mmCIF file of C-alpha atoms in Angstrom:
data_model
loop_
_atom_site.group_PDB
_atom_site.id
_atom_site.type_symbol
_atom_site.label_atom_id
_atom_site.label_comp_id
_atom_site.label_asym_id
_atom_site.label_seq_id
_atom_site.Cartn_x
_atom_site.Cartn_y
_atom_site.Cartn_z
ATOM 1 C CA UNK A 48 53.531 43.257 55.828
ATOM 2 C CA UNK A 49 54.190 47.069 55.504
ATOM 3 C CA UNK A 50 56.986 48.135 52.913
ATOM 4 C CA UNK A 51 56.782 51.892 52.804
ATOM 5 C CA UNK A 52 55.633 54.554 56.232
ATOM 6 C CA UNK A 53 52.258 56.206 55.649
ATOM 7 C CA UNK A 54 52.329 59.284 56.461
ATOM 8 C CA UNK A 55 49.685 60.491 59.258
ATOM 9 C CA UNK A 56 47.342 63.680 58.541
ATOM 10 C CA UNK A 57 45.723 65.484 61.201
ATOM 11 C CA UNK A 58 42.993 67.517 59.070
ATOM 12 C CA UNK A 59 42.148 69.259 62.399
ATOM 13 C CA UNK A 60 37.833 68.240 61.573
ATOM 14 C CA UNK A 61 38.718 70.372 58.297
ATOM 15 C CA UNK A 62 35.486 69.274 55.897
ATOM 16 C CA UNK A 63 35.979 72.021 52.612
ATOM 17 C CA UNK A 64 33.196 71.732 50.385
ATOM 18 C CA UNK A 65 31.564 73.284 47.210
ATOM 19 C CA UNK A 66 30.369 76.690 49.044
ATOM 20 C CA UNK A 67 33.825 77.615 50.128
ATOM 21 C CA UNK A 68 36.223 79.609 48.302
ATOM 22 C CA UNK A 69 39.725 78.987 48.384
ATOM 23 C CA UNK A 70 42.921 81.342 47.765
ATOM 24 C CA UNK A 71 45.700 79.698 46.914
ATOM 25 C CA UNK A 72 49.533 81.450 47.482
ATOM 26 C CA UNK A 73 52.831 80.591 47.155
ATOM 27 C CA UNK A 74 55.232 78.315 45.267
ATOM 28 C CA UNK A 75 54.349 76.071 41.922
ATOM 29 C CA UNK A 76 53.502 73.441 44.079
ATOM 30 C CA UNK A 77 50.186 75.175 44.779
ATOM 31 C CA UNK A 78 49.588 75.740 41.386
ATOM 32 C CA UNK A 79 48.809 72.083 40.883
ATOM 33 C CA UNK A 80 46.811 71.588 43.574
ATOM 34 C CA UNK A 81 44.668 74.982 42.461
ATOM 35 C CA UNK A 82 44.443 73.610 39.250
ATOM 36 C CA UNK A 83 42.466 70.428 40.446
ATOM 37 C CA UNK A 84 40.539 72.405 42.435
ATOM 38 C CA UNK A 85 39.287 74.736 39.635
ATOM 39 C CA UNK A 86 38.539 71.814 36.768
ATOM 40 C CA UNK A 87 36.734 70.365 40.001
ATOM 41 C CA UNK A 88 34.590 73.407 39.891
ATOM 42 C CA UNK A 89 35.581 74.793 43.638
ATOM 43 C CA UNK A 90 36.038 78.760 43.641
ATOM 44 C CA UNK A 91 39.810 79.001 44.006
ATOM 45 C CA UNK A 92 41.990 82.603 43.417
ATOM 46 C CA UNK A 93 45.532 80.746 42.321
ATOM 47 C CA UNK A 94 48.589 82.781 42.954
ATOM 48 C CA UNK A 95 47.342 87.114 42.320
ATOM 49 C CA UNK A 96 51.145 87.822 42.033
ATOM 50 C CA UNK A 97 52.220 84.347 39.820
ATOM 51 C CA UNK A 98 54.387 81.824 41.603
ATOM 52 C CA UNK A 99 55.916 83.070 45.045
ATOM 53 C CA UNK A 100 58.931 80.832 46.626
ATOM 54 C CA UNK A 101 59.882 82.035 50.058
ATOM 55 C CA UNK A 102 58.030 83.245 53.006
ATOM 56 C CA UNK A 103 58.716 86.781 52.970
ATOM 57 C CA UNK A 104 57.536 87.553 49.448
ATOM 58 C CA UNK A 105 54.603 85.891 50.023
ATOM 59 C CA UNK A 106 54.074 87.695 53.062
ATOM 60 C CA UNK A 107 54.530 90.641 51.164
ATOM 61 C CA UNK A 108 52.332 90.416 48.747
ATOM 62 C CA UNK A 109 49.453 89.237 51.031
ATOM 63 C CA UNK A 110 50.160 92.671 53.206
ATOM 64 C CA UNK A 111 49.916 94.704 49.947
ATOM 65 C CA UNK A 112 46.873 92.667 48.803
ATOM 66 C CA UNK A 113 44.894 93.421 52.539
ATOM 67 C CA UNK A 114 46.121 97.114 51.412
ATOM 68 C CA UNK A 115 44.467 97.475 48.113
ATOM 69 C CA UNK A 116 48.243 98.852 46.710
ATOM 70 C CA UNK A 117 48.548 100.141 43.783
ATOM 71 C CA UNK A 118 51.283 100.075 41.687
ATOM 72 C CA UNK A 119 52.572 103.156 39.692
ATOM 73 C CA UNK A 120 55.202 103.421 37.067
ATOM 74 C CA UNK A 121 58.384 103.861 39.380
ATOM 75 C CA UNK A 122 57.619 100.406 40.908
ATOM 76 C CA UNK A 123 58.392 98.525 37.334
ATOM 77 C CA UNK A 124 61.755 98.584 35.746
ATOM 78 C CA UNK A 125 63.342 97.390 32.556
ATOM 79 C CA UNK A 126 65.195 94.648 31.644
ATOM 80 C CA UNK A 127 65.626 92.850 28.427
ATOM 81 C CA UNK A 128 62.686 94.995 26.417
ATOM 82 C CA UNK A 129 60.428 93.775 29.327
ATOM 83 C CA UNK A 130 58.380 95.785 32.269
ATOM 84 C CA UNK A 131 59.163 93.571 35.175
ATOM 85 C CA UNK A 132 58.135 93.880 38.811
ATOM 86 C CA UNK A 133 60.592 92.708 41.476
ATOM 87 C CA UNK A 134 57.649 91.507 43.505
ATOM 88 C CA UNK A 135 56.217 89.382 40.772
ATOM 89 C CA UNK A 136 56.366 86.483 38.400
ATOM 90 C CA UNK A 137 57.744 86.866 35.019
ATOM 91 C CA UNK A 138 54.266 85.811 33.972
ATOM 92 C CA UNK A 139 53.294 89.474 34.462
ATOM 93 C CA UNK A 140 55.987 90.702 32.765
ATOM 94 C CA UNK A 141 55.674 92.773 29.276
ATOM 95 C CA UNK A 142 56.792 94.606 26.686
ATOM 96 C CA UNK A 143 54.451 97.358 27.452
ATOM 97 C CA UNK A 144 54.533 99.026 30.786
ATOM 98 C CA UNK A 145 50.714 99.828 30.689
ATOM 99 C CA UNK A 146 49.747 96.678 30.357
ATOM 100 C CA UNK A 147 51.829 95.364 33.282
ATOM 101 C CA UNK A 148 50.538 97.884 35.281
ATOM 102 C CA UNK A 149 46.777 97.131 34.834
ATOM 103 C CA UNK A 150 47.379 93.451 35.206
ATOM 104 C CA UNK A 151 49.486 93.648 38.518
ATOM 105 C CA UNK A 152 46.168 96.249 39.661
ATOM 106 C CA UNK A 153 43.409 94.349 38.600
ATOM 107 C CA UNK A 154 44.668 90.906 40.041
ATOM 108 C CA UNK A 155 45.031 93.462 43.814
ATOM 109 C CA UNK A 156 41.607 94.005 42.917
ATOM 110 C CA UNK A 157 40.822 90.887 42.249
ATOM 111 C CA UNK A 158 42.583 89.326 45.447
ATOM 112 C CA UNK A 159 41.438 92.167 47.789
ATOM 113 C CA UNK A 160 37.855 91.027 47.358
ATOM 114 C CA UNK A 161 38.374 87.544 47.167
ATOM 115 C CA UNK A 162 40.091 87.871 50.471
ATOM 116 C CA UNK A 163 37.636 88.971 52.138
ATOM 117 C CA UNK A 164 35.140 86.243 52.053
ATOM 118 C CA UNK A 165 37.640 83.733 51.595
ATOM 119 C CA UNK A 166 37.106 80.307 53.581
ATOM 120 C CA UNK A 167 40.918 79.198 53.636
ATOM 121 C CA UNK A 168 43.968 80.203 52.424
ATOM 122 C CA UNK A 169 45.989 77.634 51.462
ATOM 123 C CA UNK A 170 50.002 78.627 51.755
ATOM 124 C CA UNK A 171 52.740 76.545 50.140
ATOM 125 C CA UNK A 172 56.418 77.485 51.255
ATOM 126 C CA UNK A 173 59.057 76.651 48.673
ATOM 127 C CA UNK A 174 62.328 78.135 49.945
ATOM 128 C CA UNK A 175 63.881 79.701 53.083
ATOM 129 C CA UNK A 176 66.580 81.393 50.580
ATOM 130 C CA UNK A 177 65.627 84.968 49.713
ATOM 131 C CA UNK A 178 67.568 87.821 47.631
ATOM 132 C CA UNK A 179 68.031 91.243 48.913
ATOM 133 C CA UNK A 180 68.096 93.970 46.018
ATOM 134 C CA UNK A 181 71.171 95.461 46.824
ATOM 135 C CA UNK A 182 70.609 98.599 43.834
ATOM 136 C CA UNK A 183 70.175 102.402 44.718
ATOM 137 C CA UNK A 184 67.952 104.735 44.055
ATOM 138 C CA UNK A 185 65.242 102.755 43.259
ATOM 139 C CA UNK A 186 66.758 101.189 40.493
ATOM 140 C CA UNK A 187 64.085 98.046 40.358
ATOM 141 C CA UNK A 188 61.292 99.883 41.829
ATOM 142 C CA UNK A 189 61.541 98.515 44.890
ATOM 143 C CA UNK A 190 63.886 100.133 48.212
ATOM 144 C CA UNK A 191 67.397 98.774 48.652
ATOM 145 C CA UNK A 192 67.864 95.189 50.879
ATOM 146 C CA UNK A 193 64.220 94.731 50.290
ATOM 147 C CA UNK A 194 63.684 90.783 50.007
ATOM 148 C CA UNK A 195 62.362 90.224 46.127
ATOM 149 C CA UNK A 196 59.790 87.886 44.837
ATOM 150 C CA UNK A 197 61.666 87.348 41.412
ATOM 151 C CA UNK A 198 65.438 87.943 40.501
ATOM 152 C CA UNK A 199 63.870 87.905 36.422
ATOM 153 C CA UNK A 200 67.352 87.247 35.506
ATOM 154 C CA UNK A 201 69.109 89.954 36.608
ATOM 155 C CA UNK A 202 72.526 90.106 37.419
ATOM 156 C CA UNK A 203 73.174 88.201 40.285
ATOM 157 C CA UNK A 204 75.818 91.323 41.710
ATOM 158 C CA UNK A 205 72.731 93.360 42.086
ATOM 159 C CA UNK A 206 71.634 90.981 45.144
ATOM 160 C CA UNK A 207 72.460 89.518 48.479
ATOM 161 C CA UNK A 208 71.116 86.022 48.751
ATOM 162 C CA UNK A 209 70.857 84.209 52.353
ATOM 163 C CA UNK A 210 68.996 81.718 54.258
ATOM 164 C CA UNK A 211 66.185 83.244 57.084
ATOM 165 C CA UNK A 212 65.505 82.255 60.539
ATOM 166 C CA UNK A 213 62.690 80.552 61.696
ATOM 167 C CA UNK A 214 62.120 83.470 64.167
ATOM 168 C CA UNK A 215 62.194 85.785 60.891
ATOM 169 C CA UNK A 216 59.425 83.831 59.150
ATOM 170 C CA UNK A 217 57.154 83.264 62.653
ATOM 171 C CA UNK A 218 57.662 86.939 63.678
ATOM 172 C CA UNK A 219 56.362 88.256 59.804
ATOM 173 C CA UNK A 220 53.566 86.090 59.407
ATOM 174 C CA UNK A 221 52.506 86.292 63.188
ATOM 175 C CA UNK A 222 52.044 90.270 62.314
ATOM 176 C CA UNK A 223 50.414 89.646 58.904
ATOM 177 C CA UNK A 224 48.078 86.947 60.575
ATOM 178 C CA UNK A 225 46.658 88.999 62.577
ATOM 179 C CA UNK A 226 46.081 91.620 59.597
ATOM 180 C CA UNK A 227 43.902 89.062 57.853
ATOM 181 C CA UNK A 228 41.796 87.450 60.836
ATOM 182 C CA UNK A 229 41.254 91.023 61.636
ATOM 183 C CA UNK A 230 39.024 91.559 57.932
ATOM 184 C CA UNK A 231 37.935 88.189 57.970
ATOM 185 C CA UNK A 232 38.268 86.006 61.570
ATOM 186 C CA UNK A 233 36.962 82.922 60.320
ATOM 187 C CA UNK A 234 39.534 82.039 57.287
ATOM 188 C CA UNK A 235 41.388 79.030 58.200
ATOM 189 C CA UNK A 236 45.147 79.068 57.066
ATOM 190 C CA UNK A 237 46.613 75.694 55.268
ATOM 191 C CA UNK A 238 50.067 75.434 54.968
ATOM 192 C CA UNK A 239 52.239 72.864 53.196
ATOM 193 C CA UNK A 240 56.045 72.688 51.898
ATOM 194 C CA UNK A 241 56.809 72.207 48.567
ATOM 195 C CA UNK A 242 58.061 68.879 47.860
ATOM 196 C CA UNK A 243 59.957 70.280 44.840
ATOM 197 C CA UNK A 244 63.595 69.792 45.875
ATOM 198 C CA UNK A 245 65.785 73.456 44.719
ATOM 199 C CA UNK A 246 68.851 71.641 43.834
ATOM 200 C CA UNK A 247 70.605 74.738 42.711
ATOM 201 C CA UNK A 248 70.719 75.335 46.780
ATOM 202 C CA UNK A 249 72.921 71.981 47.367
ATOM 203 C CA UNK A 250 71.779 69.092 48.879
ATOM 204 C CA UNK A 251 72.376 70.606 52.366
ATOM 205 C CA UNK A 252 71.509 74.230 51.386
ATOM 206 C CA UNK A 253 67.974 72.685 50.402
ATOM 207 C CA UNK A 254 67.656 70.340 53.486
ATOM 208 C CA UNK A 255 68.528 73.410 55.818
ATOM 209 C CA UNK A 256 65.748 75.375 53.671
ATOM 210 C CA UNK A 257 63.179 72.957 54.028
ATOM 211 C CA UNK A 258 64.095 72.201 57.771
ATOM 212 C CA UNK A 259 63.894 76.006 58.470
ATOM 213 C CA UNK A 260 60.329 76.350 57.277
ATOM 214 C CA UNK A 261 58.793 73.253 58.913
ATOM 215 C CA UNK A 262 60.366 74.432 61.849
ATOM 216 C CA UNK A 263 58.588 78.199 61.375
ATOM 217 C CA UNK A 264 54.998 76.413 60.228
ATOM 218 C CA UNK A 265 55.072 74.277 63.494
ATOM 219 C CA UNK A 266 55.518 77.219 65.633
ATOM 220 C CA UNK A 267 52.999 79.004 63.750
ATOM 221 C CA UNK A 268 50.491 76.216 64.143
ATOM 222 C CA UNK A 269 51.046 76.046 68.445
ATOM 223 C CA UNK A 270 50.157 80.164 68.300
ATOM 224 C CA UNK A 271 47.381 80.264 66.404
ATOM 225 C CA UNK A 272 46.005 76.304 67.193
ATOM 226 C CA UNK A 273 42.821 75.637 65.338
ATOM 227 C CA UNK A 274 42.762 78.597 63.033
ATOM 228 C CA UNK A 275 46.580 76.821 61.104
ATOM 229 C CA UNK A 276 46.550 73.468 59.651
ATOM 230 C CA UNK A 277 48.938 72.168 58.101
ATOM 231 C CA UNK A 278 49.133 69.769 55.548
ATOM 232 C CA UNK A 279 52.624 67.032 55.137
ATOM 233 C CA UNK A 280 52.814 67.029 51.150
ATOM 234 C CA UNK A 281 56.677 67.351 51.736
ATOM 235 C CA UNK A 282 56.801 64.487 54.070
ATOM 236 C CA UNK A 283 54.409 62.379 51.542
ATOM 237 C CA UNK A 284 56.640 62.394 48.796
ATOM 238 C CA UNK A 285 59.784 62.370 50.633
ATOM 239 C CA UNK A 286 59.045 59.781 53.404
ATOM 240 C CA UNK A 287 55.934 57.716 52.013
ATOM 241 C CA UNK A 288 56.142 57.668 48.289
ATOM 242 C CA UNK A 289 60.519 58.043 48.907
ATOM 243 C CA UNK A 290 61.451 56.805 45.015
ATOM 244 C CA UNK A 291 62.918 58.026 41.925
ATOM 245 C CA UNK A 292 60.389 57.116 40.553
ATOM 246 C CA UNK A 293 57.979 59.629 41.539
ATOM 247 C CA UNK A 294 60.167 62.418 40.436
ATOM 248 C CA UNK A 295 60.389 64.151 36.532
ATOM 249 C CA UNK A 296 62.895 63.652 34.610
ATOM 250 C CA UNK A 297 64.308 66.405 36.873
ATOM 251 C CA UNK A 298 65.012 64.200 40.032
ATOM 252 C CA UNK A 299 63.232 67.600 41.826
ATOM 253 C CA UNK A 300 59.891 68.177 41.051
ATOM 254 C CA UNK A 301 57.595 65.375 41.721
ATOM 255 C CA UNK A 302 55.896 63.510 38.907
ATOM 256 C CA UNK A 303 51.988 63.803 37.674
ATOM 257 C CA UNK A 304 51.321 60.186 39.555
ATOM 258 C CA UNK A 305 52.923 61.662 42.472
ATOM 259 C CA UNK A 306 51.127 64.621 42.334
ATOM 260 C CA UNK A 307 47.503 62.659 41.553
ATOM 261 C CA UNK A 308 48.671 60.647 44.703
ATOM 262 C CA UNK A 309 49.061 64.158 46.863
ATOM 263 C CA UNK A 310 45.839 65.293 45.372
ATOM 264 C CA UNK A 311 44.092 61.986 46.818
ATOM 265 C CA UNK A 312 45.750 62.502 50.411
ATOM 266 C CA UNK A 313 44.303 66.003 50.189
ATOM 267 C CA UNK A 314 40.841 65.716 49.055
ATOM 268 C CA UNK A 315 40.620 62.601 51.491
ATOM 269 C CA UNK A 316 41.267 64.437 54.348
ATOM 270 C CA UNK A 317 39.971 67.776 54.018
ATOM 271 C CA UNK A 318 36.999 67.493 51.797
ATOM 272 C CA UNK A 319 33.602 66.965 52.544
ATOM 273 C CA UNK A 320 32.097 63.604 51.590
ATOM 274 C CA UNK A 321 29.289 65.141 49.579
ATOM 275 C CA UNK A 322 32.536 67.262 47.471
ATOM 276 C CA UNK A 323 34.544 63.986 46.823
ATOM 277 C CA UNK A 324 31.434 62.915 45.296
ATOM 278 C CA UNK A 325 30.759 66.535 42.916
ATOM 279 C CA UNK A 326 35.092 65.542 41.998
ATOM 280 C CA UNK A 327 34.038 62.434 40.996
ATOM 281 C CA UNK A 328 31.254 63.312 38.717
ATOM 282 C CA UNK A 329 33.726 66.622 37.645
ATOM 283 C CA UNK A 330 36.221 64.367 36.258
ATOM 284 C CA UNK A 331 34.113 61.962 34.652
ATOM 285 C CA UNK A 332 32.341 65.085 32.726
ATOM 286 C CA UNK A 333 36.110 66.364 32.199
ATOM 287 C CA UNK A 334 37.193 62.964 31.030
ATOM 288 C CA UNK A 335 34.368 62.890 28.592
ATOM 289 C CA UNK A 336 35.159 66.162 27.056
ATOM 290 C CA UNK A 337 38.766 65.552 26.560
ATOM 291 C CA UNK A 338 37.425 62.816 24.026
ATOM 292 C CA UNK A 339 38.120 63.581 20.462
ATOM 293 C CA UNK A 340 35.826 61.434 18.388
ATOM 294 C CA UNK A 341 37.284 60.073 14.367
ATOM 295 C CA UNK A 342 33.554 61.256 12.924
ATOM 296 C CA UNK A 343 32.096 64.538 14.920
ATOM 297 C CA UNK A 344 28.756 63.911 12.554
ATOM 298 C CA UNK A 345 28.461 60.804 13.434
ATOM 299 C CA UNK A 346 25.452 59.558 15.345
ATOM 300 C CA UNK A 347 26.971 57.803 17.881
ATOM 301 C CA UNK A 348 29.079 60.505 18.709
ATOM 302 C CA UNK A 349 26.133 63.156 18.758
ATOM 303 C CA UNK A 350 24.093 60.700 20.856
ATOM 304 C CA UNK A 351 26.953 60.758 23.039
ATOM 305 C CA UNK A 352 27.110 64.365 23.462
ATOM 306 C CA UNK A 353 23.197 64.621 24.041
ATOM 307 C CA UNK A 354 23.586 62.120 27.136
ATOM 308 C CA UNK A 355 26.717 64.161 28.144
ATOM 309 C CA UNK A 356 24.813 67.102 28.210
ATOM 310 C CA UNK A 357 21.637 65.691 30.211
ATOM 311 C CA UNK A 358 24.353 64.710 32.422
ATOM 312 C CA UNK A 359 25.956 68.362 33.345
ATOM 313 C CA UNK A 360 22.394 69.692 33.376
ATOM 314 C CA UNK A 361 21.387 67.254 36.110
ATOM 315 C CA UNK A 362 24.689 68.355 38.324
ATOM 316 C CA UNK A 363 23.804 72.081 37.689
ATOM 317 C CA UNK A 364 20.503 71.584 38.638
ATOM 318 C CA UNK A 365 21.532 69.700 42.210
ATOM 319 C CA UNK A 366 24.730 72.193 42.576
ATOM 320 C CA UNK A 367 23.504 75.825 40.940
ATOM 321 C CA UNK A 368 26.327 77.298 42.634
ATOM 322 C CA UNK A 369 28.859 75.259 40.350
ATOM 323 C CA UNK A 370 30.261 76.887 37.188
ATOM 324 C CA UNK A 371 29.377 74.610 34.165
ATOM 325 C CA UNK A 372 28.481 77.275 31.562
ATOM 326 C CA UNK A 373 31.290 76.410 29.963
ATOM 327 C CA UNK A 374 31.298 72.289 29.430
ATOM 328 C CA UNK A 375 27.548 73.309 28.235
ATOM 329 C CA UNK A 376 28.475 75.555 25.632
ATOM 330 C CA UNK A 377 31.365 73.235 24.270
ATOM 331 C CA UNK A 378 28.998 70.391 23.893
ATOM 332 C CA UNK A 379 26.362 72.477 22.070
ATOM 333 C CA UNK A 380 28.925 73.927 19.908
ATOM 334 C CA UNK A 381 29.528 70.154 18.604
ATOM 335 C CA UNK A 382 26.043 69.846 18.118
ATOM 336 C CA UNK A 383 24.362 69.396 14.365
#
């Protein structure tokens, strides 16, 4: 008997593996999912202008990224002894406006040539509600009713918030799609909606949200057939795993065995059998190193390290191309 609907995932003869890189965009959904693929040692670039929600801003700041911007003082503002950019995270936000500055540049920089040879990009949608700055005179560095990335706690007077139309979202990314297969025509796109529920939208104000971004991905995958793929983590949690359960303490964001559970429908159909094997190893070596031992002197625990080291060396030696300079070095630091 079958108690729950498995959900079906067309991976479109997708096989990633260790030689591609990966650049990762969008809501803090994606964040997870970048994180398991960079402590699984594939070369990711995880979200150049932090955490993203809705479709425009993350159009946005891919256009600016294929333009090498870069940002200047009258594009920052301040707000509560903090530099903040209205196309950014918080997480770049400081106390000191140079700083800001350099480390919204250098991640353009960063993302510019990462771009470029990048294999896929992976896109995860969160919302379909946006805020329009509704300020003159460039009062948060950015020009008035232009859609911004991060309200950073600002009054909510200085915006206009609404939900946008499927034929808003196709028609923007349809332009910026052909911006990026124009610099690189062999990227494959990946999108996915966030199954993190925004609750402060209403029930119906998030089911309308959600609805209106499926509804834009699907049309984007008919135009642009084999080059878009898109991948149902919304539908997974929602319709397959569809308990409690598998929510935080929240009831929106979905838990770490949910998210473990996503990460297995993922890397089972869009990874290469040769890189499920390299994950395996990766989190064994991982698991190992998040041991803490009761005697670091001991002899069983240094014999232990010396086989965990012969055991990196051998997957460095089969995979040179896989960054483990680091689990080396913390193994011989333990060393006596």
């Amino acid at each position: 008997m079958r108690f729950r609907t498995e959900v079906k995932i067309d991976s479109n003869q997708l096989k990633i593996n260790h030689n591609h890189s990966l650049l990762l965009i969008g809501s803090c959904f994606v964040e997870h999912m970048g994180r398991k693929l960079n402590d699984t040692k594939f070369n990711v670039l995880i979200n150049p202008y932090g955490v993203l929600y809705n479709p425009l801003s993350i159009s946005a700041s891919l256009h600016e990224i294929v333009e090498k911007k870069e940002y200047c003082k009258d594009q920052l503002f301040n707000h509560q002894g903090l530099w903040h950019s209205a196309m950014h995270h918080s997480s770049f936000s400081n106390v000191s406006q140079t700083e800001v500055l350099e480390h919204i540049n250098r991640e353009i920089n960063t993302a510019y040539n990462f771009i470029n040879q990048s294999d896929y990009l992976v896109v995860t949608f969160g919302s379909a509600w946006v805020y329009h700055n509704k300020l003159q005179n460039n009062k948060i560095g950015i020009e008035t009713s232009s859609v911004v990335g991060n309200c950073h706690k600002l009054p909510e007077r200085y915006f206009n918030r609404r939900l946008i139309s499927v034929s808003e979202i196709t028609k923007e990314w349809n332009s910026l799609l052909v911006d990026l297969f124009s610099i690189n025509p062999s990227m494959k796109i990946i999108f996915t909606v966030s199954p993190i529920r925004h609750l402060r939208d209403g029930l119906q104000g998030n089911q309308l949200s959600k609805s209106t971004l499926l509804l834009a991905i699907h049309e984007l995958k008919k135009q642009w057939n084999e080059q878009v793929v898109y991948f149902p983590a919304y539908e997974i949690v929602l319709d397959e795993l569809r308990d409690y359960r598998f929510f935080s303490d929240d009831m929106c964001h979905p838990s770490l065995l949910a998210i473990e559970y996503i990460w297995e429908k993922f890397t089972g159909s869009f990874l290469s059998p040769e890189s499920l094997a390299i994950i395996e190893e990766c989190n064994q070596i991982n698991k190992a190193l998040s041991h803490r031992p009761f005697n670091p002197e001991s002899k069983e625990h240094q014999c232990f390290l010396r086989t965990l080291i012969d055991k990196i060396e051998k997957l460095s030696k089969r995979y040179p191309n896989l960054a483990l300079n680091k689990e080396l070095e913390l193994c011989h630091t333990q060393l006596i």
